[in-house]
Coordinates of C-alpha atoms in Angstrom, one line a residue:
M262 CA 87.7 10.4 65.8
R263 CA 84.3 8.7 66.3
R264 CA 85.8 5.3 66.5
F265 CA 88.3 6.5 69.2
V266 CA 85.4 8.1 71.1
Q267 CA 83.5 4.8 70.9
L268 CA 86.6 3.0 72.3
F269 CA 86.8 5.5 75.1
D270 CA 83.1 4.9 76.0
E271 CA 83.5 1.1 75.8
L272 CA 86.5 1.1 78.2
N273 CA 84.8 3.3 80.8
A274 CA 81.5 1.4 80.6
S275 CA 82.8 -2.0 81.4
N276 CA 84.5 -3.5 84.5
R277 CA 85.5 -6.7 82.9
T278 CA 89.1 -7.0 81.9
Q279 CA 88.4 -9.3 79.0
H280 CA 85.9 -6.9 77.5
K281 CA 88.4 -4.1 77.7
L282 CA 91.1 -6.3 76.2
D283 CA 88.9 -7.3 73.3
A284 CA 87.8 -3.7 72.6
L285 CA 91.4 -2.4 72.6
A286 CA 92.6 -5.3 70.3
D287 CA 89.7 -4.7 67.9
Y288 CA 90.5 -1.0 67.7
F289 CA 94.2 -1.6 66.9
R290 CA 93.4 -4.2 64.3
G291 CA 90.9 -2.0 62.4
A292 CA 92.3 1.5 62.9
D293 CA 94.2 3.4 60.3
A294 CA 97.9 3.4 61.2
R295 CA 98.0 7.2 61.7
D296 CA 95.1 7.0 64.1
A297 CA 96.4 3.9 65.9
I298 CA 99.7 5.5 66.8
W299 CA 98.1 8.6 68.2
A300 CA 95.5 6.5 70.1
L301 CA 98.4 4.4 71.5
Y302 CA 100.2 7.6 72.6
F303 CA 97.3 8.7 74.7
L304 CA 96.2 5.3 75.9
T305 CA 99.7 4.7 77.4
G306 CA 99.5 7.9 79.5
R307 CA 101.3 10.4 77.3
K308 CA 99.8 13.8 76.7
L309 CA 100.2 17.0 74.7
K310 CA 101.8 20.1 76.1
S311 CA 99.5 22.8 77.4
L312 CA 97.5 24.3 74.5
A313 CA 95.4 26.8 76.4
S314 CA 95.0 27.8 80.0
S315 CA 92.1 26.6 82.2
K316 CA 91.1 30.3 82.7
Q317 CA 91.0 31.0 79.0
L318 CA 88.9 27.9 78.3
R319 CA 86.3 28.7 81.0
Q320 CA 86.0 32.3 79.7
W321 CA 85.5 31.1 76.1
V322 CA 82.8 28.6 77.0
A323 CA 81.1 31.3 79.0
D324 CA 81.1 33.6 75.9
I325 CA 79.8 30.8 73.6
A326 CA 77.1 29.6 76.0
E327 CA 76.2 33.2 77.0
L328 CA 76.7 32.4 80.7
P329 CA 78.3 34.5 83.4
V330 CA 81.9 33.3 84.2
W331 CA 81.0 32.8 87.9
L332 CA 78.4 30.2 86.9
V333 CA 81.1 28.4 84.8
E334 CA 83.5 28.5 87.7
R335 CA 80.8 27.2 90.1
S336 CA 80.0 24.4 87.6
Y337 CA 83.6 23.4 87.5
E338 CA 83.8 23.2 91.3
V339 CA 80.8 20.9 91.3
A340 CA 81.8 18.7 88.4
G341 CA 85.5 18.6 89.4
D342 CA 86.6 17.9 85.8
L343 CA 87.3 20.8 83.4
A344 CA 86.8 18.8 80.2
E345 CA 83.4 17.5 81.4
T346 CA 82.3 21.0 82.5
L347 CA 83.1 22.5 79.2
S348 CA 81.4 19.8 77.1
L349 CA 78.2 20.0 79.3
L350 CA 77.9 23.8 79.2
L351 CA 78.4 24.2 75.4
P352 CA 75.2 24.4 73.3
D353 CA 73.9 21.0 72.1
L354 CA 74.6 20.1 68.5
D355 CA 71.6 19.8 66.2
D356 CA 72.7 17.0 63.9
S357 CA 69.9 17.8 61.4
E358 CA 71.1 21.3 60.9
N359 CA 74.9 20.9 61.3
P360 CA 76.0 17.3 60.8
S361 CA 79.2 16.4 62.6
E362 CA 82.2 16.4 60.3
I363 CA 83.8 13.0 60.2
R364 CA 87.6 13.6 60.6
P365 CA 90.2 11.0 61.6
L366 CA 91.9 11.3 65.0
Y367 CA 95.3 12.1 63.6
Q368 CA 94.0 15.1 61.6
I369 CA 92.3 16.6 64.7
I370 CA 95.6 16.2 66.6
E371 CA 98.0 17.3 63.9
D372 CA 96.0 19.9 62.0
T373 CA 94.0 21.4 64.9
L374 CA 95.4 20.8 68.4
I375 CA 99.1 20.9 67.9
P376 CA 99.1 24.1 65.8
L377 CA 96.8 25.7 68.5
R378 CA 99.8 26.2 70.7
E379 CA 101.4 28.8 68.3
R380 CA 98.1 30.8 67.7
S381 CA 97.1 34.1 69.3
E382 CA 94.4 34.0 72.0
A383 CA 91.8 35.4 69.6
S384 CA 92.7 32.8 67.0
K385 CA 92.6 29.9 69.5
F386 CA 89.1 31.0 70.5
E387 CA 87.8 31.0 66.9
V388 CA 89.4 27.6 66.1
L389 CA 87.9 26.0 69.2
R390 CA 84.5 27.5 68.7
E391 CA 84.4 26.0 65.2
Q392 CA 85.7 22.6 66.4
W393 CA 83.1 22.4 69.2
S394 CA 80.3 23.3 66.8
L395 CA 81.2 20.3 64.7
M396 CA 81.1 17.8 67.5
N397 CA 78.4 16.1 69.6
S398 CA 78.7 16.0 73.4
N399 CA 80.7 12.8 73.7
E400 CA 83.1 13.9 71.0
R401 CA 83.6 17.3 72.6
F402 CA 84.3 15.6 76.0
V403 CA 87.1 13.4 74.5
F404 CA 88.4 16.3 72.5
N405 CA 88.6 18.5 75.6
K406 CA 90.3 15.7 77.5
L407 CA 93.0 15.5 74.9
M408 CA 93.4 19.2 74.8
T409 CA 93.6 19.8 78.5
G410 CA 95.9 16.8 79.2
G411 CA 93.4 15.1 81.4
F412 CA 92.8 12.1 79.3
R413 CA 92.3 9.0 81.5
I414 CA 90.8 5.6 80.7
G415 CA 89.6 2.6 82.6
A416 CA 92.5 0.4 81.5
S417 CA 96.0 0.0 82.7
R418 CA 99.1 0.6 80.4
T419 CA 99.9 -3.1 80.8
L420 CA 96.4 -4.0 79.4
V421 CA 96.9 -1.7 76.5
E422 CA 100.3 -3.3 75.7
R423 CA 98.8 -6.7 76.0
A424 CA 96.0 -5.8 73.5
L425 CA 98.4 -4.3 71.1
A426 CA 100.6 -7.4 71.2
Q427 CA 97.5 -9.5 70.3
A428 CA 96.6 -7.2 67.5
L429 CA 100.1 -7.2 66.1
E430 CA 100.7 -10.9 66.8
L431 CA 103.9 -10.1 68.7
P432 CA 105.2 -11.2 72.2
Q433 CA 104.0 -8.8 74.8
A434 CA 107.5 -8.4 76.1
T435 CA 108.6 -7.1 72.7
V436 CA 105.8 -4.6 72.5
T437 CA 106.5 -3.4 76.1
H438 CA 110.2 -2.9 75.4
R439 CA 109.5 -1.0 72.2
L440 CA 107.1 1.4 73.9
T441 CA 109.6 2.2 76.7
G442 CA 111.3 5.5 76.5
D443 CA 110.3 8.7 74.8
W444 CA 108.8 8.4 71.4
K445 CA 106.7 10.6 69.2
P446 CA 103.6 9.4 67.2
S447 CA 104.5 8.7 63.5
L448 CA 104.1 6.1 60.8
E449 CA 107.7 5.2 61.3
V450 CA 107.2 4.4 65.0
W451 CA 104.1 2.3 64.1
E452 CA 106.0 0.3 61.5
R453 CA 108.8 -0.3 64.0
L454 CA 106.3 -1.6 66.5
K455 CA 104.9 -4.0 63.9
N456 CA 108.3 -5.3 62.8
P457 CA 108.8 -8.9 63.9
K458 CA 112.6 -8.3 64.0
N459 CA 114.6 -6.1 66.3
S460 CA 115.4 -2.6 64.9
E461 CA 118.1 -0.1 65.7
Q462 CA 115.7 1.8 67.9
D463 CA 115.3 -1.2 70.1
Q464 CA 119.0 -0.9 71.0
A465 CA 118.4 2.5 72.7
A466 CA 115.3 1.4 74.8
P467 CA 115.6 0.5 78.4
Y468 CA 113.9 -2.5 80.0
V469 CA 110.7 -2.0 82.0
F470 CA 111.7 -1.5 85.6
T471 CA 110.8 -4.0 88.3
L472 CA 109.0 -2.3 91.1
A473 CA 108.5 -3.1 94.8
Y474 CA 105.5 -3.2 97.0
P475 CA 105.4 -1.6 100.5
L476 CA 106.0 -4.2 103.1
E477 CA 103.4 -2.9 105.5
E478 CA 99.8 -2.2 104.6
R479 CA 98.6 1.4 104.8
S480 CA 96.1 0.5 107.5
I481 CA 98.8 -1.0 109.7
A482 CA 101.1 2.0 109.2
K483 CA 98.4 4.5 109.9
E484 CA 97.1 2.8 113.1
G485 CA 100.5 2.1 114.5
R486 CA 102.0 -1.4 115.2
S487 CA 104.1 -3.1 117.7
R488 CA 107.5 -4.7 117.2
D489 CA 105.8 -8.1 117.4
D490 CA 103.5 -7.1 114.5
V491 CA 106.5 -6.1 112.4
L492 CA 108.3 -9.3 113.2
A493 CA 105.3 -11.4 112.3
R494 CA 105.1 -9.7 109.0
L495 CA 108.8 -10.4 108.3
Q496 CA 108.5 -14.0 109.3
S497 CA 105.6 -14.5 106.9
L498 CA 108.2 -14.0 104.1
G499 CA 110.0 -17.2 105.0
P500 CA 113.6 -17.8 106.1
I501 CA 115.8 -14.7 106.0
E502 CA 118.4 -16.8 104.1
D503 CA 116.1 -16.7 101.0
W504 CA 116.3 -12.9 100.9
L505 CA 118.8 -10.3 99.7
I506 CA 118.6 -7.1 101.8
E507 CA 119.9 -3.8 100.6
W508 CA 119.7 -0.2 101.9
K509 CA 116.9 1.8 100.2
W510 CA 118.7 4.8 98.7
D511 CA 116.9 8.2 98.4
G512 CA 117.8 9.0 94.8
I513 CA 116.6 8.6 91.2
R514 CA 116.0 5.1 89.9
A515 CA 117.7 4.7 86.6
Q516 CA 119.1 2.3 84.0
I517 CA 122.6 2.7 82.4
L518 CA 122.6 1.3 78.9
R519 CA 125.5 0.6 76.6
R520 CA 124.8 -1.1 73.3
G521 CA 127.2 -0.8 70.4
D522 CA 127.9 3.0 70.1
I523 CA 124.8 3.9 72.1
A524 CA 125.3 5.1 75.7
M525 CA 122.0 6.1 77.4
L526 CA 120.8 7.0 80.9
W527 CA 117.0 6.4 81.5
S528 CA 115.0 7.3 84.6
R529 CA 112.2 5.1 85.9
G530 CA 109.8 7.6 84.4
E531 CA 111.1 6.6 80.9
E532 CA 112.9 10.0 80.5
R533 CA 116.4 10.4 79.2
V534 CA 118.4 12.2 81.9
H535 CA 121.8 12.2 80.4
E536 CA 121.9 16.0 80.2
M537 CA 121.3 16.3 84.0
F538 CA 123.9 13.7 84.9
P539 CA 126.8 13.8 82.4
E540 CA 129.2 12.1 84.7
I541 CA 126.8 9.1 85.0
T542 CA 126.5 9.0 81.2
D543 CA 130.3 8.8 81.0
I544 CA 130.0 5.6 83.0
A545 CA 127.7 4.2 80.3
R546 CA 130.3 5.0 77.7
S547 CA 133.0 3.1 79.7
L548 CA 131.0 -0.1 80.1
P549 CA 131.5 -3.1 77.8
A550 CA 129.1 -3.0 74.8
G551 CA 125.9 -5.0 75.5
T552 CA 125.5 -3.9 79.2
V553 CA 122.4 -2.6 81.0
L554 CA 122.6 -1.8 84.8
D555 CA 119.7 -1.0 87.1
G556 CA 120.4 1.2 90.1
E557 CA 120.1 4.6 91.8
I558 CA 121.5 8.0 91.0
V559 CA 122.4 9.7 94.3
N560 CA 124.2 12.8 95.5
W561 CA 127.7 12.1 96.8
D562 CA 128.6 14.4 99.7
Q563 CA 132.0 14.0 101.4
D564 CA 132.4 10.3 100.7
R565 CA 128.8 9.4 101.6
V566 CA 125.4 9.5 100.1
G567 CA 123.9 13.0 100.4
S568 CA 120.3 14.2 100.7
F569 CA 117.8 14.2 97.9
S570 CA 117.4 18.0 98.2
K571 CA 121.0 18.3 96.8
L572 CA 120.1 16.0 94.0
Q573 CA 117.2 18.4 93.1
H574 CA 119.8 20.9 91.9
R575 CA 120.3 18.7 88.9
I576 CA 116.7 17.9 88.0
G577 CA 115.2 19.6 85.0
R578 CA 118.4 21.2 83.8
K579 CA 119.2 21.1 80.1
K580 CA 122.8 21.9 80.8
V581 CA 124.8 21.4 84.0
S582 CA 127.5 23.9 84.7
E583 CA 131.0 23.1 86.0
K584 CA 130.0 24.7 89.3
I585 CA 126.9 22.5 89.7
L586 CA 129.0 19.4 88.8
R587 CA 131.5 20.4 91.4
D588 CA 129.1 21.5 94.2
Y589 CA 126.6 18.6 93.7
P590 CA 128.5 15.6 92.5
C591 CA 126.6 12.4 91.8
I592 CA 127.3 8.7 91.6
F593 CA 125.5 5.6 90.4
I594 CA 124.8 2.8 92.8
A595 CA 124.1 -0.4 90.8
Y596 CA 122.1 -3.2 92.3
D597 CA 121.2 -5.3 89.3
V598 CA 122.6 -6.2 85.8
L599 CA 119.9 -6.9 83.2
E600 CA 122.1 -7.4 80.2
Y601 CA 125.7 -8.4 79.8
Q602 CA 127.7 -9.3 76.8
G603 CA 124.6 -8.5 74.7
R604 CA 122.6 -11.2 76.5
D605 CA 119.3 -10.7 78.4
L606 CA 119.9 -11.8 82.0
R607 CA 116.4 -11.1 83.4
E608 CA 115.5 -14.8 83.5
L609 CA 118.4 -15.6 85.8
K610 CA 117.8 -15.6 89.5
L611 CA 118.7 -12.5 91.4
A612 CA 121.5 -14.2 93.3
E613 CA 123.1 -15.2 90.0
R614 CA 122.7 -11.7 88.5
R615 CA 124.2 -10.3 91.6
E616 CA 127.3 -12.3 91.3
I617 CA 127.8 -11.2 87.7
L618 CA 127.2 -7.6 88.8
E619 CA 129.9 -7.8 91.5
H620 CA 132.4 -9.2 89.0
L621 CA 131.7 -6.5 86.5
I622 CA 131.9 -3.6 88.9
S623 CA 135.0 -4.9 90.7
G624 CA 136.9 -4.3 87.5
F625 CA 136.7 -7.6 85.6
K626 CA 135.8 -7.6 81.9
E627 CA 135.0 -10.2 79.3
S628 CA 137.7 -11.8 77.2
P629 CA 138.2 -10.6 73.6
R630 CA 136.7 -13.8 72.3
I631 CA 133.4 -13.3 74.2
A632 CA 133.4 -9.5 73.4
N633 CA 133.5 -10.3 69.7
S634 CA 131.0 -13.1 69.7
A635 CA 128.2 -11.8 71.9
T636 CA 127.1 -8.5 70.3
K637 CA 123.4 -9.2 69.9
R638 CA 120.6 -10.1 72.3
D639 CA 118.6 -13.2 71.7
S640 CA 116.0 -15.3 73.5
Q641 CA 118.1 -18.5 73.9
P642 CA 118.1 -20.0 77.4
I643 CA 121.2 -18.9 79.4
K644 CA 123.0 -19.9 82.6
Q645 CA 124.9 -17.9 85.0
S646 CA 128.0 -20.0 84.3
D647 CA 128.0 -18.8 80.6
F648 CA 129.2 -15.4 81.9
L649 CA 131.3 -16.2 85.0
I650 CA 133.5 -18.7 83.2
E651 CA 134.3 -16.2 80.6
L652 CA 135.0 -13.2 82.9
G653 CA 138.7 -12.5 82.4
Q654 CA 141.2 -11.3 84.9
V655 CA 142.1 -8.1 83.0
K656 CA 141.4 -5.0 85.0
A657 CA 139.2 -2.5 83.3
E658 CA 139.8 1.3 83.5
P659 CA 138.3 2.0 86.9
E660 CA 135.3 4.3 87.5
V661 CA 136.2 4.2 91.2
S662 CA 134.2 7.2 92.4
R663 CA 131.1 7.3 90.2
L664 CA 130.1 3.6 89.8
K665 CA 129.6 1.5 93.0
C666 CA 127.9 -1.7 93.8
S667 CA 125.0 -1.6 96.3
E668 CA 125.9 -2.8 99.8
I669 CA 124.4 -6.1 100.9
V670 CA 123.1 -5.8 104.5
E671 CA 124.4 -8.7 106.5
T672 CA 122.0 -9.8 109.3
V673 CA 121.4 -13.2 110.8
S674 CA 117.7 -13.0 111.6
W675 CA 114.6 -10.9 111.1
E676 CA 114.8 -9.8 114.7
S677 CA 118.3 -8.3 114.1
S678 CA 117.2 -6.7 110.9
I679 CA 114.6 -4.7 112.8
E680 CA 117.3 -3.2 115.0
L681 CA 119.7 -2.6 112.1
R682 CA 116.9 -0.7 110.2
E683 CA 116.8 1.8 113.0
T684 CA 120.3 3.0 111.9
A685 CA 119.1 3.9 108.4
R686 CA 118.7 7.7 108.9
D687 CA 122.2 7.9 110.3
R688 CA 123.3 6.4 106.9
R689 CA 121.1 8.8 105.0
V690 CA 118.9 6.0 103.6
E691 CA 115.2 5.4 103.7
G692 CA 115.1 1.9 105.0
F693 CA 115.6 -1.6 103.5
M694 CA 114.8 -3.2 100.1
L695 CA 114.0 -6.9 100.5
K696 CA 114.5 -9.0 97.3
R697 CA 113.9 -12.7 97.0
K698 CA 117.2 -14.3 95.8
A699 CA 115.3 -16.6 93.5
S700 CA 113.4 -13.8 91.8
K701 CA 113.6 -13.0 88.1
Y702 CA 113.6 -9.4 86.8
V703 CA 110.0 -9.0 85.8
G704 CA 108.9 -5.6 84.5
G705 CA 106.3 -3.9 86.6
R706 CA 105.0 -4.7 90.1
V707 CA 104.9 -8.4 91.1
K708 CA 103.8 -9.0 94.6
G709 CA 105.9 -11.3 96.7
D710 CA 109.4 -10.9 95.2
W711 CA 110.5 -7.3 96.0
W712 CA 109.4 -5.3 99.0
K713 CA 110.4 -1.8 100.3
W714 CA 110.5 -1.6 104.0
K715 CA 110.7 2.2 104.7
L716 CA 111.5 3.9 107.9
D717 CA 108.6 5.4 109.9
P718 CA 108.0 8.9 108.5
Y719 CA 108.7 12.1 110.4
S720 CA 105.5 13.7 111.9
I721 CA 104.4 17.0 113.2
D722 CA 101.1 18.5 114.5
C723 CA 99.8 21.3 112.4
V724 CA 96.7 23.5 112.2
M725 CA 94.6 23.9 109.1
L726 CA 94.9 27.5 107.6
Y727 CA 93.3 27.2 104.1
A728 CA 91.1 24.8 102.1
Q729 CA 90.3 24.2 98.5
A730 CA 87.8 21.9 96.7
G731 CA 89.1 18.6 95.3
H732 CA 88.5 17.2 91.8
G733 CA 87.1 14.0 90.3
R734 CA 85.1 12.0 92.9
R735 CA 86.0 14.6 95.5
A736 CA 84.5 17.5 93.5
G737 CA 82.3 19.7 95.7
L738 CA 84.1 18.7 98.8
Y739 CA 86.9 20.7 100.4
T740 CA 89.7 18.1 100.6
D741 CA 92.9 20.0 99.7
F742 CA 94.4 21.7 102.8
T743 CA 97.2 24.0 103.7
F744 CA 98.7 23.5 107.2
G745 CA 100.7 25.8 109.4
V746 CA 102.8 25.8 112.6
I747 CA 103.5 28.4 115.3
D748 CA 106.1 31.0 114.4
G749 CA 106.6 33.6 117.1
D750 CA 103.2 35.2 117.8
G751 CA 101.6 34.0 114.6
L752 CA 101.2 31.0 112.3
V753 CA 103.2 30.2 109.1
P754 CA 102.1 27.7 106.4
V755 CA 104.5 24.8 105.9
A756 CA 102.8 22.2 103.8
K757 CA 99.8 21.2 101.6
A758 CA 98.2 17.8 101.8
Y759 CA 95.1 16.1 100.4
S760 CA 95.3 12.5 101.4
G761 CA 95.1 10.4 104.6
L762 CA 91.5 10.9 105.8
S763 CA 88.6 8.5 105.3
D764 CA 85.6 9.6 103.2
D765 CA 83.6 10.1 106.3
E766 CA 86.3 12.3 107.8
F767 CA 86.5 14.4 104.7
K768 CA 82.8 15.0 104.8
K769 CA 83.0 16.1 108.4
V770 CA 85.9 18.5 107.7
D771 CA 84.1 19.8 104.7
A772 CA 81.0 20.7 106.7
W773 CA 83.2 22.4 109.3
I774 CA 85.0 24.4 106.7
K775 CA 81.8 25.8 105.2
K776 CA 80.7 27.0 108.7
N777 CA 84.1 28.4 109.7
T778 CA 85.3 30.3 106.6
L779 CA 86.9 33.7 107.4
S780 CA 87.4 34.8 103.8
K781 CA 87.6 33.6 100.2
R782 CA 90.3 34.1 97.7
G783 CA 89.1 32.7 94.4
P784 CA 88.6 28.9 95.0
V785 CA 90.6 29.0 98.3
R786 CA 88.9 29.5 101.7
M787 CA 90.8 30.9 104.7
V788 CA 89.4 29.1 107.8
R789 CA 89.5 29.6 111.5
P790 CA 92.9 28.1 112.7
E791 CA 91.3 25.5 115.0
L792 CA 91.5 22.0 113.4
V793 CA 94.7 20.2 114.3
F794 CA 96.1 17.3 112.2
E795 CA 99.2 15.2 112.4
L796 CA 101.2 15.3 109.2
A797 CA 103.6 12.6 108.1
F798 CA 106.5 13.3 105.7
E799 CA 109.6 11.6 104.4
N800 CA 112.2 14.4 104.8
I801 CA 112.8 18.1 105.3
H802 CA 115.3 20.6 104.0
L803 CA 115.8 24.3 104.0
S804 CA 114.2 26.2 101.1
D805 CA 114.3 29.9 100.1
R806 CA 111.3 29.3 97.9
H807 CA 108.9 28.8 100.8
R808 CA 107.8 31.5 103.2
S809 CA 108.5 29.2 106.2
G810 CA 112.1 28.6 104.9
V811 CA 111.6 24.8 104.8
A812 CA 110.1 22.2 102.4
L813 CA 108.6 18.9 103.4
R814 CA 108.9 15.9 101.2
F815 CA 105.7 13.9 100.4
P816 CA 103.5 15.4 103.2
R817 CA 100.2 13.6 103.9
I818 CA 97.7 13.5 106.7
A819 CA 98.4 10.9 109.3
R820 CA 95.4 11.5 111.6
W821 CA 92.9 14.1 112.8
R822 CA 94.0 15.2 116.3
H823 CA 90.7 15.7 118.1
D824 CA 92.7 15.7 121.4
K825 CA 94.7 18.8 120.6
S826 CA 93.9 22.5 120.4
H827 CA 95.5 24.9 118.0
D828 CA 97.9 26.4 120.5
E829 CA 99.5 22.9 121.0
V830 CA 100.8 22.5 117.5
D831 CA 104.5 22.3 116.7
T832 CA 106.7 25.4 116.2
L833 CA 108.7 26.3 113.2
E834 CA 111.8 26.2 115.3
S835 CA 111.1 22.5 116.3
L836 CA 110.4 21.7 112.7
K837 CA 113.7 23.1 111.5
A838 CA 115.5 21.2 114.3
L839 CA 114.6 18.0 112.4
I840 CA 116.9 19.0 109.6
D841 CA 119.9 18.3 111.8

């Protein structure tokens, strides 16, 4: 545990990438395998399920430190970090009287933290009191971070994978691929990571998704821009002939995978979603072995793409009933092929991969000779012609309704693309995806090759109703707000937002809130309904889970409307009109 705490301190103390890389690689080289796999689990952003509530932890620390609960609550508001608050308030350890027990990381996780979930409240308290008494302040801080699910480090996941690849003397791409998907820490997983050869588990893992950057900078979008500004930005990309333009679908990014007898459906968040979308998983089973497609799961409503709100009826379900399948059908819109006939195609240009994809989805399949000879992936250089020459003319069993190829947007100039983009909402899409035809499929975000050019968001004027203090660097400031609109003779809350203002604006709003609080409900302050803000959001749908009857998607603050009074904000009626 102490070595892991030392690594945590080293990563957060340095701003130099090379120092962090060396620290991570040294740790993986020297750590016990059982510690290393747990460290990797947390360093790559994974976390344990909730072991104790925040309220319980604050009460227990108050009891141990003999402090009033209100003081612990106030300390938490100021610190903004629960793990830090707890570690600072607990009594200091006297090493001379009670030397810290040296326990490996894996024992603390497997023998203490994980069993904690099944214990009674009284038993949890006794276990934690004993553990805290055996640790110094730094150890308690990291221990609390792991327990509360708030573990963060000053290193990206890519940097962790790069360091692990160095320590294991493997290609980074191999390590990244093996860490994709859901895995649990174990010695078996660690041995599979170290194996220089592909394993059976590799066959079930998706590729790391290629991600796009926003076409327009936040500052431009916030301040507004003219048509000439947008055109200049597009022209900076070069000739439009170098780009493939697709509609940006409002769905769930996913990869369909078929390798041997394995048929999988992975979301961009590296979660298996086959239970939520069984009809899409059926597509995977019908694909030729050795195929991986990248695309979007979307709701299909009366022969056109439906809204994301209908797709939400599937999310989180362990079992989808026949009624849900019937009422909220889904399809898969494929826009890339990453593997075909067992060969990795990511090094091909997008234009070449697109041609293979269109042949595959239109119903052609490989000849028996190729199907029997290309069953494993390898790293040999490949050409597009290796696949197109061998694509036979035998029609496959069609998945006519559930598997479609993404539509290419035909436009002759950047000027005409601006006009065509304005029709996106009528098509139930979010805008355009711009992809360089010569681009390879590179996992992660690579600036310059893929851009998302989204529609301007919806916007409404709202009045602030409630405020709550933020966390982290915003601790001590009221930065989380609830906004409302006019409903009859009163106001009704419609959205929460905590981003969009500058640091200076947040400080001014915070000072106003403290002077204009009407009442307090725990950490929440009810304020005078006077400050008006413009909220931007991506979409809106009816919702019986909200008092207003509507739910806004991705609300954020667009600007502080100093020019408007509270009686000039939008009405609930006008907000609902946006649904149509």
